[in-house]
């Protein structure tokens, strides 16, 4: 029987692989939760939007929308 520790280790290794794949993609990728908060931004997204990945993490996706259209986007 597989232990809980082994299952967790497997899940974490799959998650790490997924993040590594996302990081190496040539496209900008953002993972945003249902509240509109950025949970992951790859290198290309940070470059494209002019923020560091740390600045993007845990920020509202609204910071990426030009101020003149933010209100309309919120609708």
Coordinates of C-alpha atoms in Angstrom, one line a residue:
X1 CA 0.0 0.0 0.0
X2 CA 1.2 3.5 -0.8
X3 CA 1.7 5.8 2.2
X4 CA 0.2 9.3 2.5
X5 CA 3.8 10.6 2.5
X6 CA 4.5 8.9 -0.9
X7 CA 1.3 10.3 -2.4
X8 CA 2.1 13.8 -1.2
X9 CA 5.7 13.5 -2.6
X10 CA 4.3 12.4 -5.9
X11 CA 1.8 15.3 -6.0
X12 CA 4.5 17.8 -5.2
X13 CA 6.8 16.4 -7.8
X14 CA 4.0 16.7 -10.4
X15 CA 3.3 20.3 -9.3
X16 CA 7.0 21.2 -9.6
X17 CA 7.2 19.7 -13.1
X18 CA 4.1 21.7 -14.1
X19 CA 5.5 24.9 -12.8
X20 CA 8.8 24.2 -14.6
X21 CA 7.0 23.6 -17.9
X22 CA 5.0 26.8 -17.5
X23 CA 8.2 28.7 -16.7
X24 CA 9.9 27.5 -19.9
X25 CA 7.1 28.3 -22.3
X26 CA 7.8 31.1 -24.8
X27 CA 4.4 32.6 -24.1
X28 CA 3.3 34.8 -21.1
X29 CA 1.3 32.7 -18.7
X30 CA -0.6 34.0 -15.6
X31 CA -2.6 31.7 -13.3
X32 CA -5.3 33.8 -11.6
X33 CA -7.6 32.5 -8.9
X34 CA -11.4 33.0 -8.9
X35 CA -10.9 36.3 -6.9
X36 CA -8.8 37.8 -9.6
X37 CA -5.5 37.4 -7.7
X38 CA -2.4 36.3 -9.6
X39 CA -1.1 33.1 -8.2
X40 CA 1.7 32.4 -10.7
X41 CA 3.4 34.4 -13.4
X42 CA 6.1 33.0 -15.6
X43 CA 9.2 34.9 -16.7
X44 CA 7.7 36.0 -20.0
X45 CA 4.6 37.5 -18.3
X46 CA 6.8 39.5 -16.0
X47 CA 8.8 40.8 -18.9
X48 CA 5.7 41.6 -21.0
X49 CA 3.9 43.5 -18.3
X50 CA 7.1 45.2 -16.9
X51 CA 6.8 43.8 -13.4
X52 CA 8.9 41.4 -11.4
X53 CA 7.4 38.0 -10.8
X54 CA 7.3 38.9 -7.1
X55 CA 5.4 42.1 -7.8
X56 CA 2.8 40.1 -9.8
X57 CA 2.4 37.4 -7.2
X58 CA -0.6 37.9 -5.0
X59 CA -1.6 41.1 -6.8
X60 CA -5.0 41.8 -8.4
X61 CA -5.0 41.1 -12.1
X62 CA -6.6 44.6 -12.4
X63 CA -3.1 46.1 -12.2
X64 CA -2.5 44.8 -15.7
X65 CA -5.5 46.6 -17.2
X66 CA -4.9 50.1 -18.4
X67 CA -6.4 52.6 -15.9
X68 CA -8.7 54.2 -18.5
X69 CA -10.6 50.8 -19.1
X70 CA -10.3 49.3 -15.6
X71 CA -13.8 50.4 -14.5
X72 CA -15.4 49.0 -17.7
X73 CA -13.5 45.7 -17.3
X74 CA -14.8 45.3 -13.7
X75 CA -18.4 45.1 -15.0

